[in-house]
Amino acid sequence: MTEQSQPQKTAKTESLEEFQVEAGEQLTTNQGVVVEDTDNSLKTGNRGPSLREDFHFQEKLSHFDRERIPERVVHARGSAAHGYFQAYESLAKFTKAHFLQDPSIQTPVFARFSTVGGSRGSADSVRDVRGFSVKFYTQEGNYDLVGNNIPVFFIQDAIKFPDVVHSIKPEPHNEIPQASTAHSNFWDFISLVPESTHMILWLLSDRTLPRSFSRMQGFGVHTYRLVNAEGKFRFVKFHWKPLLGVHSLVFDEAQKLAGKDPDFHRRDLWESIEQGNYPEFELGVQIIEAEDEHKFDFDILDSTKLIPEELVPVLPIGKMVLNRNPDNFFAETEQVAFAPSNVVPGIDFSDDPLLQGRLFSYHDTQQHRLGSPNFANLPINQPVCPFHNNQQDGRMQMQVKTSRVNYFPNSLGQDQPAPSETEGYVHHSERVQGHKIRERSPSFGEHFSQATLFWNSLSAVEKEHVVEAAHFEIGKVEDQGVRERMVERLNHVDHELAKLVAMGVGVAAPKEVATQNHGQSSPALSQESLAVKTVKGRKVAILAADGVDAEQVTTIKQALMDAGAQAQIVSKFLGMIKSADGQEFKVDKTFLTSASLMFDAVYVPGGALSVETLKANGDALEFINEAFRHYKAIAATGEGVELLKKTSAESLQHDQGVITAKTSSHQSKFAKSFIEAIAQHRFWMRTLG
Ligand code: HDE
């Protein structure tokens, strides 16, 4: 063997333990035969020809040839984590579900967050609805709560799902655009489907640009049922509230992040868990007594409607903590199979026609995507409680079922496994009658009132963002007729909104229509009311070069760490920088490998030489300017203040989130103000040039 044909040995930088490899582990074929050489195929002479009998080569290549499975038809791009759910107190009054009855039980969960429209390799930060799926591995079987970060949906009947998704996805003739609803087909469809109006308002809002998976709400969307031990049922809506509060990116930031760090959300989830900043979500329920089913001015079976929290408050019932990253992305995150039909006794469905369609679709899609009816055998999909039945065959059966009978009833196996009348899942029983008919209930017929409610509930800044998003999304539509229909539609939501949108998309301002804005609002719908002022999990960039003031860096780093935030030093090159008094600091990121987009705030410490070097670096100035444009907290101390004067933050206005201190004697007061500013998240009052 020549020297060149050997792969270069890499420097050993990590321990075996880190990679979970047993010391002395040998490379074998899938049949367990130890491999002698995996870098050279078997040949007759070192220039070939290759030999057919090289079974190791064949196995290696043919496995590789089959390493992709069909991606999810929607929600293909996602990330997941393990954790647990724990109820606050017994919910026995409402449900017999065991995991909601005993507050001492920690139920293992696997949660997957996703975008909807993009393919598996698309960017995380695009404007899109986010999926929020949780699999609870309960002692009574798996329960899946498969929701979104928006409480309503585009359509009312599952039969329209292929249509709405076809319109969202890239256009079929040229597969453009990827992971974006900003194209003609989508808005053409939407402009013809008035029931989508409420969802569209949410889609255009900041909700579709979450800052991280750990800072968005989750909703079950449909009305479900909770059933207690006496068989009494109540209707229920499920809500997840992030303990870090609800926060979003700004659109410009989200778009740029898609290029700078397409894995922005995935990385954030992974790193937060690695650093012990476990994402936490509170589960809440809105309970509606069975007899109140018809007391609302909308139908609770209509998934384009939410139940305002002012009408039915959300009762917090427990908490989910995500504390462990998956061991293997494909085996767990890709192969996990969620299905709304996975329920446990005590949780039941409603007649929502959208939900009923989902009860078929997920199971059906798993068979195609995972390739076998035995997908529940995959470790990530297996229940933690015992499971037995007579389904023995089918592709990739992993269990060796030893029973000689696979039918029921039987006498040869003493009727085992047997159904249980006392513990089995019993569907809620009710008398129904009607004609076979393809029709919508008139109670599903009103489409604008809640869209208006949502619009009215937004703050002035949130409204501005909706208009800006509409200018972008509808502005990308080539057909004038579609743009006009959309403006006309928005005119039914709010006249002012329609006028503002019309202005940006080349459409004449519409005339006011008879439908008036009802003037009502629901404060809980504004995400500003859901913000939490904490810096936990926030990332701060410290811009520095040789000659930096060591004490200022150390003080701020420590203060941020104590508050649960993380600080990273950004400089021109990787390696170490030397402070004015000779201390060394490791550079975490360079101006090339990072951007202000990846941080929540920026700090420039003093040190004359460091600041002079940064002043001469256009990337450093751009870093601050961009953070300013994205309304983020910016801070400087000592000579660092001089650097800010060369940027958009030059006016140094404290109330606009620019925090400065001239001397290091004010460091602790300064640190406190800076941390408060970061916790404020954005300074919308800034005037951008
Ligand atoms: Fe889904 N949806 N969906 N969906 N959905 C899928 O199942 C479907 C709907 C949601 O992390 C698919 O395994 C129909 C509403 C999430 O793995 C598929 C209808 C909500 C995920 C499917 C809906 C969702 C999916 C594709 C209309 C919020 C990702 C791959 C009746 C409550 C799950 C898969 C994960 C995935 C069908 C509408 C949420 C095709 C037919 C409403 C979070 O089965």
Coordinates of C-alpha atoms in Angstrom, one line a residue, residues 314-617:
V314 CA -56.4 28.9 30.5
L315 CA -55.9 26.7 33.6
P316 CA -52.2 25.7 34.0
I317 CA -52.0 22.0 34.7
G318 CA -48.3 21.0 34.4
K319 CA -44.9 21.6 33.0
M320 CA -42.7 20.1 30.4
V321 CA -38.9 20.3 30.7
L322 CA -36.7 19.4 27.7
N323 CA -33.4 18.2 29.2
R324 CA -31.8 15.8 26.9
N325 CA -30.7 16.0 23.3
P326 CA -31.3 13.0 21.0
D327 CA -28.5 10.6 20.6
N328 CA -29.0 10.2 16.9
F329 CA -30.9 12.6 14.7
F330 CA -32.1 10.0 12.1
A331 CA -33.1 7.3 14.5
E332 CA -35.1 9.6 16.8
T333 CA -36.0 13.0 15.2
E334 CA -36.5 11.7 11.7
Q335 CA -38.1 8.4 12.6
V336 CA -40.5 9.6 15.3
A337 CA -44.0 9.1 14.2
F338 CA -46.6 11.4 15.7
A339 CA -50.3 10.9 15.2
P340 CA -53.3 12.8 16.8
S341 CA -55.0 9.4 16.9
N342 CA -52.5 8.3 19.6
V343 CA -54.6 9.0 22.7
V344 CA -55.0 7.4 26.1
P345 CA -58.1 6.7 28.2
G346 CA -59.4 10.0 29.5
I347 CA -58.6 12.0 26.3
D348 CA -61.0 11.8 23.3
F349 CA -61.7 13.6 20.0
S350 CA -64.4 16.0 19.0
D351 CA -66.3 16.0 15.7
D352 CA -64.1 18.8 14.3
P353 CA -63.9 17.7 10.6
L354 CA -60.3 18.9 10.3
L355 CA -59.3 16.7 13.3
Q356 CA -61.2 13.8 12.0
G357 CA -59.1 13.9 8.7
R358 CA -55.9 14.0 10.7
L359 CA -56.9 10.9 12.6
F360 CA -56.5 9.1 9.3
S361 CA -53.6 11.0 7.6
Y362 CA -50.8 10.6 10.2
H363 CA -51.0 6.9 10.5
D364 CA -51.3 6.6 6.7
T365 CA -48.3 8.8 6.0
Q366 CA -46.1 7.0 8.5
Q367 CA -46.6 3.7 6.6
H368 CA -45.3 5.4 3.5
R369 CA -42.5 7.4 5.1
L370 CA -41.2 4.7 7.4
G371 CA -42.0 2.0 5.0
S372 CA -43.7 -0.6 7.2
P373 CA -46.8 -1.1 9.4
N374 CA -44.2 -2.0 12.1
F375 CA -43.0 1.6 12.5
A376 CA -44.2 1.5 16.1
N377 CA -41.4 -1.0 16.7
L378 CA -38.8 1.7 16.2
P379 CA -37.3 2.5 19.6
I380 CA -38.5 6.2 19.5
N381 CA -42.0 5.1 18.8
Q382 CA -42.4 2.2 21.3
P383 CA -44.6 2.7 24.3
V384 CA -42.9 2.3 27.7
C385 CA -45.8 0.2 29.0
P386 CA -46.2 -3.4 27.8
F387 CA -47.9 -3.9 24.5
H388 CA -49.2 -7.2 23.0
N389 CA -51.4 -8.0 20.0
N390 CA -51.8 -10.4 17.2
Q391 CA -50.1 -8.3 14.5
Q392 CA -47.1 -10.5 14.0
D393 CA -46.0 -10.1 10.3
G394 CA -45.1 -7.3 8.0
R395 CA -41.9 -5.7 6.8
M396 CA -39.2 -5.2 9.5
Q397 CA -40.9 -6.9 12.4
M398 CA -38.4 -6.3 15.2
Q399 CA -40.0 -8.4 17.9
V400 CA -39.9 -12.1 17.9
K401 CA -43.4 -12.9 19.0
T402 CA -43.5 -16.4 20.5
S403 CA -47.2 -16.9 20.7
R404 CA -48.4 -19.8 18.4
V405 CA -51.8 -18.2 18.0
N406 CA -52.3 -14.8 16.3
Y407 CA -56.0 -14.5 16.2
F408 CA -58.9 -13.8 18.6
P409 CA -60.8 -15.5 20.0
N410 CA -58.7 -18.6 20.6
S411 CA -58.7 -21.5 22.9
L412 CA -55.2 -22.7 22.2
G413 CA -53.6 -19.6 23.7
Q414 CA -56.3 -19.2 26.4
D415 CA -57.6 -16.0 24.7
Q416 CA -54.4 -14.1 25.4
P417 CA -53.7 -11.3 24.8
A418 CA -57.3 -10.3 25.8
P419 CA -59.2 -7.0 25.6
S420 CA -60.0 -5.5 29.0
E421 CA -63.5 -4.2 29.7
T422 CA -62.3 -2.3 32.7
E423 CA -59.1 -0.8 31.4
G424 CA -59.6 -0.6 27.7
Y425 CA -60.0 2.6 25.7
V426 CA -63.7 3.4 25.4
H427 CA -64.6 6.0 22.8
H428 CA -67.1 8.6 24.1
S429 CA -70.5 7.3 23.3
E430 CA -73.2 9.5 21.9
R431 CA -76.3 9.3 19.7
V432 CA -75.8 10.8 16.3
Q433 CA -78.1 10.9 13.3
G434 CA -78.2 12.8 10.0
H435 CA -78.2 12.6 6.2
K436 CA -75.1 11.7 4.2
I437 CA -74.2 15.1 2.9
R438 CA -71.2 17.1 1.6
E439 CA -71.9 20.4 3.3
R440 CA -70.5 22.8 5.8
S441 CA -72.5 23.7 8.9
P442 CA -73.8 27.3 8.7
S443 CA -72.2 27.7 12.1
F444 CA -68.8 27.5 10.2
G445 CA -69.9 30.4 7.9
E446 CA -68.4 33.5 9.5
H447 CA -64.7 34.2 8.6
F448 CA -63.7 37.7 9.6
S449 CA -64.7 38.5 13.1
Q450 CA -61.8 36.7 14.8
A451 CA -59.3 38.0 12.2
T452 CA -60.5 41.5 13.2
L453 CA -60.2 40.5 16.9
F454 CA -56.6 39.5 16.3
W455 CA -55.8 42.7 14.4
N456 CA -57.3 44.9 17.1
S457 CA -55.4 43.1 19.8
L458 CA -51.9 43.8 18.3
S459 CA -49.7 46.7 19.5
A460 CA -48.9 49.5 17.0
V461 CA -45.5 47.9 16.3
E462 CA -47.0 44.4 15.8
K463 CA -49.5 46.0 13.3
E464 CA -46.7 47.6 11.4
H465 CA -45.0 44.2 11.1
V466 CA -48.2 42.7 9.7
V467 CA -48.4 45.4 7.1
E468 CA -44.7 45.0 6.2
A469 CA -45.1 41.2 5.9
A470 CA -48.1 41.7 3.6
H471 CA -46.2 44.1 1.4
F472 CA -43.5 41.4 1.1
E473 CA -45.7 38.3 0.7
I474 CA -48.4 39.8 -1.6
G475 CA -45.8 42.0 -3.3
K476 CA -44.2 38.8 -4.6
V477 CA -47.5 37.9 -6.4
E478 CA -47.3 38.6 -10.1
D479 CA -51.0 38.6 -10.8
Q480 CA -52.7 41.9 -10.2
G481 CA -56.1 40.2 -9.8
V482 CA -54.8 38.0 -6.9
R483 CA -53.3 41.1 -5.2
E484 CA -56.6 43.0 -5.6
R485 CA -58.6 40.1 -4.2
M486 CA -56.3 39.9 -1.1
V487 CA -56.7 43.6 -0.5
E488 CA -60.5 43.2 -0.8
R489 CA -60.3 40.4 1.7
L490 CA -58.3 42.4 4.2
N491 CA -60.9 45.2 3.8
H492 CA -63.3 42.8 5.5
V493 CA -61.0 42.5 8.4
D494 CA -60.1 46.2 8.9
H495 CA -60.3 49.1 6.4
E496 CA -57.2 50.8 7.7
L497 CA -55.2 47.5 7.3
A498 CA -56.5 47.1 3.7
K499 CA -55.5 50.7 2.8
L500 CA -52.0 50.3 4.2
V501 CA -51.5 47.0 2.4
A502 CA -52.9 48.3 -0.9
M503 CA -50.3 51.1 -0.8
G504 CA -47.4 48.7 -0.9
V505 CA -48.7 46.2 -3.5
G506 CA -49.7 48.4 -6.3
V507 CA -53.5 48.2 -5.7
A508 CA -55.9 51.1 -5.4
A509 CA -57.2 51.8 -1.9
P510 CA -60.4 49.9 -1.4
K511 CA -63.7 51.5 -0.5
E512 CA -64.9 50.9 3.0
V513 CA -67.2 47.9 3.1
A514 CA -70.4 47.5 5.1
T515 CA -68.7 45.1 7.5
Q516 CA -67.4 47.2 10.3
N517 CA -64.6 46.5 12.7
H518 CA -66.5 45.4 15.9
G519 CA -63.9 47.1 18.0
Q520 CA -63.3 44.2 20.3
S521 CA -59.8 43.0 21.3
S522 CA -58.3 40.2 23.4
P523 CA -55.0 41.2 25.1
A524 CA -53.8 37.6 25.4
L525 CA -53.4 37.6 21.6
S526 CA -50.7 40.2 21.5
Q527 CA -47.4 38.6 21.9
E528 CA -46.1 41.7 23.7
S529 CA -48.3 40.7 26.6
L530 CA -46.6 37.3 26.6
A531 CA -43.0 38.6 26.7
V532 CA -41.0 37.7 29.8
K533 CA -38.3 40.1 30.9
T534 CA -35.4 37.7 31.5
V535 CA -32.0 37.4 30.0
K536 CA -31.9 33.6 30.6
G537 CA -30.5 31.9 27.5
R538 CA -29.7 35.2 25.8
K539 CA -26.4 35.6 23.9
V540 CA -24.2 38.7 24.0
A541 CA -21.3 39.5 21.7
I542 CA -18.3 41.2 23.3
L543 CA -16.3 43.0 20.5
A544 CA -12.6 43.1 21.4
A545 CA -9.1 43.1 20.1
D546 CA -5.6 43.2 21.7
G547 CA -5.3 45.8 24.4
V548 CA -8.9 45.3 25.7
D549 CA -9.6 46.3 29.3
A550 CA -9.5 42.9 31.1
E551 CA -11.5 44.0 34.2
Q552 CA -14.4 45.3 32.1
V553 CA -14.6 42.1 30.1
T554 CA -14.5 39.9 33.2
T555 CA -17.0 41.9 35.1
I556 CA -19.6 41.9 32.4
K557 CA -19.0 38.2 31.5
Q558 CA -19.6 37.3 35.1
A559 CA -22.7 39.4 35.5
L560 CA -24.2 38.0 32.4
M561 CA -23.4 34.4 33.4
D562 CA -24.9 35.0 36.9
A563 CA -28.1 36.2 35.2
G564 CA -28.2 33.0 33.0
A565 CA -27.0 34.7 29.8
Q566 CA -24.0 33.8 27.7
A567 CA -21.2 36.1 26.5
Q568 CA -18.9 35.4 23.6
I569 CA -15.8 37.3 22.5
V570 CA -15.9 38.3 18.8
S571 CA -12.7 39.5 17.2
K572 CA -11.0 39.6 13.8
F573 CA -9.1 36.3 14.1
L574 CA -9.6 33.1 16.2
G575 CA -7.0 32.3 18.9
M576 CA -6.2 34.5 21.9
I577 CA -6.3 38.2 22.4
K578 CA -4.1 40.0 25.0
S579 CA -5.6 42.6 27.3
A580 CA -3.8 45.9 28.2
D581 CA -2.5 44.3 31.4
G582 CA -1.3 41.1 29.7
Q583 CA -4.2 38.7 30.4
E584 CA -5.3 36.4 27.7
F585 CA -8.9 35.8 26.4
K586 CA -10.0 33.1 24.1
V587 CA -11.8 34.5 21.0
D588 CA -15.0 32.5 20.5
K589 CA -16.1 33.8 17.1
T590 CA -14.7 36.0 14.3
F591 CA -16.5 38.7 12.4
L592 CA -16.4 36.3 9.5
T593 CA -17.8 33.3 11.4
S594 CA -20.5 35.2 13.2
A595 CA -22.8 38.2 12.8
S596 CA -24.8 40.4 15.2
L597 CA -27.8 38.3 13.9
M598 CA -26.6 35.4 16.1
F599 CA -26.7 37.5 19.3
D600 CA -29.3 39.3 21.3
A601 CA -27.0 42.2 22.4
V602 CA -23.6 43.7 21.8
Y603 CA -21.0 45.1 24.2
V604 CA -17.8 47.0 23.5
P605 CA -15.4 47.1 26.5
G606 CA -12.8 49.8 26.9
G607 CA -9.1 49.6 26.2
A608 CA -7.6 52.3 23.9
L609 CA -5.7 49.9 21.6
S610 CA -8.6 47.5 21.3
V611 CA -11.1 50.2 20.4
E612 CA -8.7 51.9 17.9
T613 CA -8.3 48.5 16.1
L614 CA -12.1 48.0 16.0
K615 CA -12.7 51.5 14.7
A616 CA -10.6 50.6 11.7
N617 CA -12.5 47.4 11.1

